[in-house]
Amino acid sequence: MQLEHPVLARALQPLAHTETEVPVVDPARGEAFAWVPRVTPEEVAAAIAEAARAQPAWGRATWAERAAVLARLARLMSDAAEDLARLITLEEGKPLAEARAEIAYARSFVEYYAGMGGTEIGHVLASPFPDTEVRTELEPLGVTAAITPWNFPSAMITRKLAPALLGGNAFLLKPAEATPLSALALSALAHEAGLPRGLFHVLTGGRNDAAAIGGALTSSPVVKKLSFTGSTTVGKLLLAQCADTVKRVTLELGGNAPFLVFDDADLDAAVAGLLVAKFRNTGQSCVAAQRVYVHASIFDRFVDALAERVARLETGPGLDPKNHIGPLIDARAVDKVEGHVEDAREKGARVLVGGTRIEGRGSFYAPTLLVDFSKDARLAAEETFGPVLAVRRFSDEAEVIAEANATRAGLVAYFYSESARRIARVSRGLEFGMVGVNTGLVSTAVAPFGGIKESGLGREGAREGLYDWTRLKYVCARYQEP
Ligand code: SIN
């Protein structure tokens, strides 16, 4: 781990030599290259207490003062972009070009909320009472917490951190055990940007510490909000844990995204969009296309073009610029992908490309294209979280919409069509929080990201993201003439 930026070198370089506590493993080599502390529940309690002491002054700072810290953080992220990207590739595995794109995406949340510092933060409403002002304003929640995933180790933090800080809150972060270094790097940069001490704590730990750290956060009455991105199973558990103290909860959970290609689609554009929607981060994304439905009249042409593109994808360590597909996060992830492919094969799917794990160092699975998967295949109901494209044919619009909606998830759906009427009809018919039309990528800081059904609660990014990190106060103020 060679870091150039002085702030990051100072904060993180020593972690490459401690060889104690929790190892951080490079998934491309299967070897530890850094070690981070194991935070105990007592240390979580101390962090909560320190955050509670620091937050009131930050909450009283002006919106412009808080925005200025975010603006400085964005500049530091830009200066340290190459280090931050390499850290992502080292601890998470994604190809360096994608890691650079993630840093730009992560920074865009910080810039977006820095830019919101000077905009309206409440409304004056038309009062029905004489001599009375009726208005709303946004207030800080107080001490807040986030549990973030490993698949976007930087962007999933800043999407929460930036509105939390702009809104005047203290922020306690439990990063995924696999990717703590990006979190520690952001904390070092935020403090360098002038964030007062006590407002941003990173609570690191191993797989066996997650329940204790999470439990210390969810059970504390001082913590007013929990934001979680991760699996639906863990999300439900955290939601139940937060019920006792009636915390604000934001959940961004599993996706199971359908991707529909109609007979009036631009086929080349649909193939290109599908490759992005599926293979971004080696398929390890909640918004990854999971079930692909292609109209029967164009099925063979589409699948031929897809097979040719998938066969050309190079797989290997993310630091090697020739590779498009990196490792999966760990060996368990490879087992899961293998299980899904075997199950689909047993239930009648044909494997046209790939379909095997790659033996040797690191946790790699070959980019895979399988067609004619059955409705009762595991991959029709569960996210694979790997580089597997599963394609099925359809012939009727209403039927394919019903099949796309036949899932407990509701994060994102994609479709390709050149017909304006169909675009309006199908967008309305899809029961998902986000719909991508003629694109395989919907993520941006300016739009509210989030799902319906069991894909989650609340929204991240955009104005709505700030509302989720603040509480709304209504003031009815009568000004009586003496
Ligand atoms: C995710 O996979 O959880 C989020 C991906 C994104 O923001 O695009």
PDB file of C-alpha atoms in Angstrom, residues 222-389:
ATOM      1  CA  VAL A 222     -28.792   8.886  21.891  1.00  0.00           C
ATOM      2  CA  VAL A 223     -28.508   7.713  18.264  1.00  0.00           C
ATOM      3  CA  LYS A 224     -31.462   9.223  16.426  1.00  0.00           C
ATOM      4  CA  LYS A 225     -31.032   7.702  13.002  1.00  0.00           C
ATOM      5  CA  LEU A 226     -29.573   4.631  11.336  1.00  0.00           C
ATOM      6  CA  SER A 227     -28.877   4.473   7.618  1.00  0.00           C
ATOM      7  CA  PHE A 228     -27.968   1.056   6.231  1.00  0.00           C
ATOM      8  CA  THR A 229     -26.998  -0.172   2.789  1.00  0.00           C
ATOM      9  CA  GLY A 230     -26.646  -3.926   2.462  1.00  0.00           C
ATOM     10  CA  SER A 231     -28.553  -7.181   2.421  1.00  0.00           C
ATOM     11  CA  THR A 232     -32.315  -7.383   2.906  1.00  0.00           C
ATOM     12  CA  THR A 233     -31.878  -9.950   5.694  1.00  0.00           C
ATOM     13  CA  VAL A 234     -29.614  -7.700   7.777  1.00  0.00           C
ATOM     14  CA  GLY A 235     -31.750  -4.648   6.945  1.00  0.00           C
ATOM     15  CA  LYS A 236     -34.846  -6.295   8.426  1.00  0.00           C
ATOM     16  CA  LEU A 237     -32.902  -7.210  11.555  1.00  0.00           C
ATOM     17  CA  LEU A 238     -31.654  -3.633  12.018  1.00  0.00           C
ATOM     18  CA  LEU A 239     -35.140  -2.227  11.406  1.00  0.00           C
ATOM     19  CA  ALA A 240     -36.487  -4.431  14.192  1.00  0.00           C
ATOM     20  CA  GLN A 241     -33.628  -3.388  16.499  1.00  0.00           C
ATOM     21  CA  CYS A 242     -34.343   0.306  15.867  1.00  0.00           C
ATOM     22  CA  ALA A 243     -38.040  -0.056  16.760  1.00  0.00           C
ATOM     23  CA  ASP A 244     -37.402   0.106  20.493  1.00  0.00           C
ATOM     24  CA  THR A 245     -35.978   3.645  20.356  1.00  0.00           C
ATOM     25  CA  VAL A 246     -38.136   4.661  17.345  1.00  0.00           C
ATOM     26  CA  LYS A 247     -35.136   5.765  15.296  1.00  0.00           C
ATOM     27  CA  ARG A 248     -35.356   7.242  11.851  1.00  0.00           C
ATOM     28  CA  VAL A 249     -34.269   4.402   9.539  1.00  0.00           C
ATOM     29  CA  THR A 250     -33.120   4.590   5.935  1.00  0.00           C
ATOM     30  CA  LEU A 251     -32.555   1.263   4.204  1.00  0.00           C
ATOM     31  CA  GLU A 252     -31.082   0.583   0.795  1.00  0.00           C
ATOM     32  CA  LEU A 253     -31.389  -3.172   0.348  1.00  0.00           C
ATOM     33  CA  GLY A 254     -31.283  -5.857  -2.329  1.00  0.00           C
ATOM     34  CA  GLY A 255     -32.457  -5.266  -5.888  1.00  0.00           C
ATOM     35  CA  ASN A 256     -33.179  -8.247  -8.231  1.00  0.00           C
ATOM     36  CA  ALA A 257     -33.432  -5.816 -11.162  1.00  0.00           C
ATOM     37  CA  PRO A 258     -35.218  -6.853 -14.358  1.00  0.00           C
ATOM     38  CA  PHE A 259     -33.852  -5.631 -17.708  1.00  0.00           C
ATOM     39  CA  LEU A 260     -36.365  -5.705 -20.591  1.00  0.00           C
ATOM     40  CA  VAL A 261     -35.479  -5.418 -24.282  1.00  0.00           C
ATOM     41  CA  PHE A 262     -38.493  -4.807 -26.547  1.00  0.00           C
ATOM     42  CA  ASP A 263     -38.618  -5.554 -30.261  1.00  0.00           C
ATOM     43  CA  ASP A 264     -38.494  -1.814 -31.076  1.00  0.00           C
ATOM     44  CA  ALA A 265     -35.255  -1.281 -29.104  1.00  0.00           C
ATOM     45  CA  ASP A 266     -31.943  -0.076 -30.519  1.00  0.00           C
ATOM     46  CA  LEU A 267     -30.132  -3.420 -30.133  1.00  0.00           C
ATOM     47  CA  ASP A 268     -26.578  -2.112 -30.049  1.00  0.00           C
ATOM     48  CA  ALA A 269     -27.518   0.431 -27.392  1.00  0.00           C
ATOM     49  CA  ALA A 270     -29.339  -2.256 -25.385  1.00  0.00           C
ATOM     50  CA  VAL A 271     -26.313  -4.596 -25.474  1.00  0.00           C
ATOM     51  CA  ALA A 272     -24.016  -1.760 -24.365  1.00  0.00           C
ATOM     52  CA  GLY A 273     -26.422  -0.681 -21.588  1.00  0.00           C
ATOM     53  CA  LEU A 274     -26.800  -4.245 -20.360  1.00  0.00           C
ATOM     54  CA  LEU A 275     -23.038  -4.721 -20.100  1.00  0.00           C
ATOM     55  CA  VAL A 276     -22.870  -1.655 -17.844  1.00  0.00           C
ATOM     56  CA  ALA A 277     -25.927  -2.649 -15.815  1.00  0.00           C
ATOM     57  CA  LYS A 278     -24.555  -6.163 -15.279  1.00  0.00           C
ATOM     58  CA  PHE A 279     -20.780  -6.013 -15.142  1.00  0.00           C
ATOM     59  CA  ARG A 280     -20.180  -2.740 -13.239  1.00  0.00           C
ATOM     60  CA  ASN A 281     -18.179  -3.861 -10.197  1.00  0.00           C
ATOM     61  CA  THR A 282     -18.175  -7.477 -11.457  1.00  0.00           C
ATOM     62  CA  GLY A 283     -21.949  -7.657 -10.956  1.00  0.00           C
ATOM     63  CA  GLN A 284     -21.650  -6.823  -7.249  1.00  0.00           C
ATOM     64  CA  SER A 285     -24.199  -4.034  -7.100  1.00  0.00           C
ATOM     65  CA  CYS A 286     -27.755  -3.735  -5.777  1.00  0.00           C
ATOM     66  CA  VAL A 287     -28.696  -2.111  -9.091  1.00  0.00           C
ATOM     67  CA  ALA A 288     -27.105  -4.873 -11.240  1.00  0.00           C
ATOM     68  CA  ALA A 289     -29.377  -6.319 -13.946  1.00  0.00           C
ATOM     69  CA  GLN A 290     -30.336  -9.706 -12.518  1.00  0.00           C
ATOM     70  CA  ARG A 291     -33.045 -11.015 -14.887  1.00  0.00           C
ATOM     71  CA  VAL A 292     -32.892 -10.127 -18.578  1.00  0.00           C
ATOM     72  CA  TYR A 293     -36.029 -10.517 -20.739  1.00  0.00           C
ATOM     73  CA  VAL A 294     -35.626 -10.176 -24.506  1.00  0.00           C
ATOM     74  CA  HIS A 295     -38.468 -10.169 -27.048  1.00  0.00           C
ATOM     75  CA  ALA A 296     -38.621 -13.506 -28.917  1.00  0.00           C
ATOM     76  CA  SER A 297     -38.426 -11.834 -32.367  1.00  0.00           C
ATOM     77  CA  ILE A 298     -34.964 -10.344 -31.642  1.00  0.00           C
ATOM     78  CA  PHE A 299     -33.749 -12.918 -29.119  1.00  0.00           C
ATOM     79  CA  ASP A 300     -31.192 -14.760 -31.305  1.00  0.00           C
ATOM     80  CA  ARG A 301     -29.660 -11.594 -32.754  1.00  0.00           C
ATOM     81  CA  PHE A 302     -29.438  -9.994 -29.324  1.00  0.00           C
ATOM     82  CA  VAL A 303     -27.920 -13.044 -27.642  1.00  0.00           C
ATOM     83  CA  ASP A 304     -25.332 -13.498 -30.441  1.00  0.00           C
ATOM     84  CA  ALA A 305     -24.187  -9.881 -30.081  1.00  0.00           C
ATOM     85  CA  LEU A 306     -24.106 -10.227 -26.288  1.00  0.00           C
ATOM     86  CA  ALA A 307     -22.142 -13.496 -26.362  1.00  0.00           C
ATOM     87  CA  GLU A 308     -19.537 -11.938 -28.600  1.00  0.00           C
ATOM     88  CA  ARG A 309     -19.079  -8.983 -26.182  1.00  0.00           C
ATOM     89  CA  VAL A 310     -19.069 -11.116 -23.007  1.00  0.00           C
ATOM     90  CA  ALA A 311     -16.470 -13.485 -24.458  1.00  0.00           C
ATOM     91  CA  ARG A 312     -14.134 -10.506 -24.982  1.00  0.00           C
ATOM     92  CA  LEU A 313     -14.207  -9.391 -21.310  1.00  0.00           C
ATOM     93  CA  GLU A 314     -10.830  -9.839 -19.630  1.00  0.00           C
ATOM     94  CA  THR A 315     -10.831 -11.030 -16.021  1.00  0.00           C
ATOM     95  CA  GLY A 316      -8.002 -10.530 -13.508  1.00  0.00           C
ATOM     96  CA  PRO A 317      -6.545  -8.210 -10.831  1.00  0.00           C
ATOM     97  CA  GLY A 318      -8.035  -4.720 -10.913  1.00  0.00           C
ATOM     98  CA  LEU A 319      -4.643  -3.003 -10.885  1.00  0.00           C
ATOM     99  CA  ASP A 320      -3.852  -4.447 -14.338  1.00  0.00           C
ATOM    100  CA  PRO A 321      -5.419  -1.977 -16.841  1.00  0.00           C
ATOM    101  CA  LYS A 322      -6.244  -4.725 -19.376  1.00  0.00           C
ATOM    102  CA  ASN A 323      -8.866  -6.261 -17.052  1.00  0.00           C
ATOM    103  CA  HIS A 324     -12.560  -5.346 -17.244  1.00  0.00           C
ATOM    104  CA  ILE A 325     -13.680  -7.794 -14.554  1.00  0.00           C
ATOM    105  CA  GLY A 326     -12.060  -7.993 -11.133  1.00  0.00           C
ATOM    106  CA  PRO A 327     -12.296 -10.560  -8.356  1.00  0.00           C
ATOM    107  CA  LEU A 328     -15.394 -11.184  -6.258  1.00  0.00           C
ATOM    108  CA  ILE A 329     -15.103  -9.981  -2.688  1.00  0.00           C
ATOM    109  CA  ASP A 330     -14.259 -13.410  -1.216  1.00  0.00           C
ATOM    110  CA  ALA A 331     -14.474 -17.177  -1.628  1.00  0.00           C
ATOM    111  CA  ARG A 332     -18.021 -17.305  -0.228  1.00  0.00           C
ATOM    112  CA  ALA A 333     -19.146 -14.978  -2.989  1.00  0.00           C
ATOM    113  CA  VAL A 334     -17.638 -17.313  -5.597  1.00  0.00           C
ATOM    114  CA  ASP A 335     -19.469 -20.259  -4.006  1.00  0.00           C
ATOM    115  CA  LYS A 336     -22.757 -18.379  -4.224  1.00  0.00           C
ATOM    116  CA  VAL A 337     -22.283 -17.512  -7.899  1.00  0.00           C
ATOM    117  CA  GLU A 338     -21.303 -21.090  -8.667  1.00  0.00           C
ATOM    118  CA  GLY A 339     -24.405 -22.346  -6.826  1.00  0.00           C
ATOM    119  CA  HIS A 340     -26.685 -20.067  -8.855  1.00  0.00           C
ATOM    120  CA  VAL A 341     -25.176 -21.143 -12.171  1.00  0.00           C
ATOM    121  CA  GLU A 342     -25.341 -24.860 -11.301  1.00  0.00           C
ATOM    122  CA  ASP A 343     -28.938 -24.533 -10.137  1.00  0.00           C
ATOM    123  CA  ALA A 344     -29.964 -22.659 -13.318  1.00  0.00           C
ATOM    124  CA  ARG A 345     -28.195 -25.283 -15.461  1.00  0.00           C
ATOM    125  CA  GLU A 346     -29.972 -28.140 -13.654  1.00  0.00           C
ATOM    126  CA  LYS A 347     -33.281 -26.369 -14.283  1.00  0.00           C
ATOM    127  CA  GLY A 348     -32.696 -26.154 -18.046  1.00  0.00           C
ATOM    128  CA  ALA A 349     -30.572 -23.038 -18.728  1.00  0.00           C
ATOM    129  CA  ARG A 350     -27.862 -23.231 -21.411  1.00  0.00           C
ATOM    130  CA  VAL A 351     -24.467 -21.690 -20.668  1.00  0.00           C
ATOM    131  CA  LEU A 352     -23.179 -19.861 -23.778  1.00  0.00           C
ATOM    132  CA  VAL A 353     -20.106 -18.184 -22.271  1.00  0.00           C
ATOM    133  CA  GLY A 354     -18.154 -18.837 -19.048  1.00  0.00           C
ATOM    134  CA  GLY A 355     -19.914 -20.823 -16.334  1.00  0.00           C
ATOM    135  CA  THR A 356     -16.841 -21.684 -14.261  1.00  0.00           C
ATOM    136  CA  ARG A 357     -14.809 -20.362 -11.373  1.00  0.00           C
ATOM    137  CA  ILE A 358     -11.232 -19.373 -12.183  1.00  0.00           C
ATOM    138  CA  GLU A 359      -8.841 -21.513 -10.150  1.00  0.00           C
ATOM    139  CA  GLY A 360      -5.711 -20.065  -8.537  1.00  0.00           C
ATOM    140  CA  ARG A 361      -5.036 -17.060  -6.330  1.00  0.00           C
ATOM    141  CA  GLY A 362      -7.886 -14.651  -5.558  1.00  0.00           C
ATOM    142  CA  SER A 363     -11.644 -15.072  -5.819  1.00  0.00           C
ATOM    143  CA  PHE A 364     -12.482 -14.963  -9.529  1.00  0.00           C
ATOM    144  CA  TYR A 365     -15.470 -16.232 -11.533  1.00  0.00           C
ATOM    145  CA  ALA A 366     -15.562 -16.078 -15.337  1.00  0.00           C
ATOM    146  CA  PRO A 367     -18.024 -13.615 -16.951  1.00  0.00           C
ATOM    147  CA  THR A 368     -20.966 -15.816 -17.821  1.00  0.00           C
ATOM    148  CA  LEU A 369     -23.918 -15.722 -20.205  1.00  0.00           C
ATOM    149  CA  LEU A 370     -26.717 -18.207 -19.716  1.00  0.00           C
ATOM    150  CA  VAL A 371     -30.001 -18.288 -21.598  1.00  0.00           C
ATOM    151  CA  ASP A 372     -33.487 -19.732 -21.144  1.00  0.00           C
ATOM    152  CA  PHE A 373     -33.327 -19.779 -17.347  1.00  0.00           C
ATOM    153  CA  SER A 374     -36.424 -21.187 -15.725  1.00  0.00           C
ATOM    154  CA  LYS A 375     -38.820 -19.100 -13.613  1.00  0.00           C
ATOM    155  CA  ASP A 376     -38.077 -21.284 -10.596  1.00  0.00           C
ATOM    156  CA  ALA A 377     -34.279 -20.944 -10.857  1.00  0.00           C
ATOM    157  CA  ARG A 378     -32.700 -19.456  -7.725  1.00  0.00           C
ATOM    158  CA  LEU A 379     -31.301 -16.592  -9.751  1.00  0.00           C
ATOM    159  CA  ALA A 380     -34.824 -15.545 -10.758  1.00  0.00           C
ATOM    160  CA  ALA A 381     -35.617 -14.787  -7.124  1.00  0.00           C
ATOM    161  CA  GLU A 382     -32.269 -13.925  -5.481  1.00  0.00           C
ATOM    162  CA  GLU A 383     -29.455 -11.552  -6.373  1.00  0.00           C
ATOM    163  CA  THR A 384     -26.412 -13.424  -7.703  1.00  0.00           C
ATOM    164  CA  PHE A 385     -23.991 -10.544  -6.952  1.00  0.00           C
ATOM    165  CA  GLY A 386     -21.568 -11.771  -9.569  1.00  0.00           C
ATOM    166  CA  PRO A 387     -20.734 -11.626 -13.292  1.00  0.00           C
ATOM    167  CA  VAL A 388     -23.622 -13.778 -14.529  1.00  0.00           C
ATOM    168  CA  LEU A 389     -26.023 -12.618 -17.227  1.00  0.00           C
TER     169      LEU A 389
END
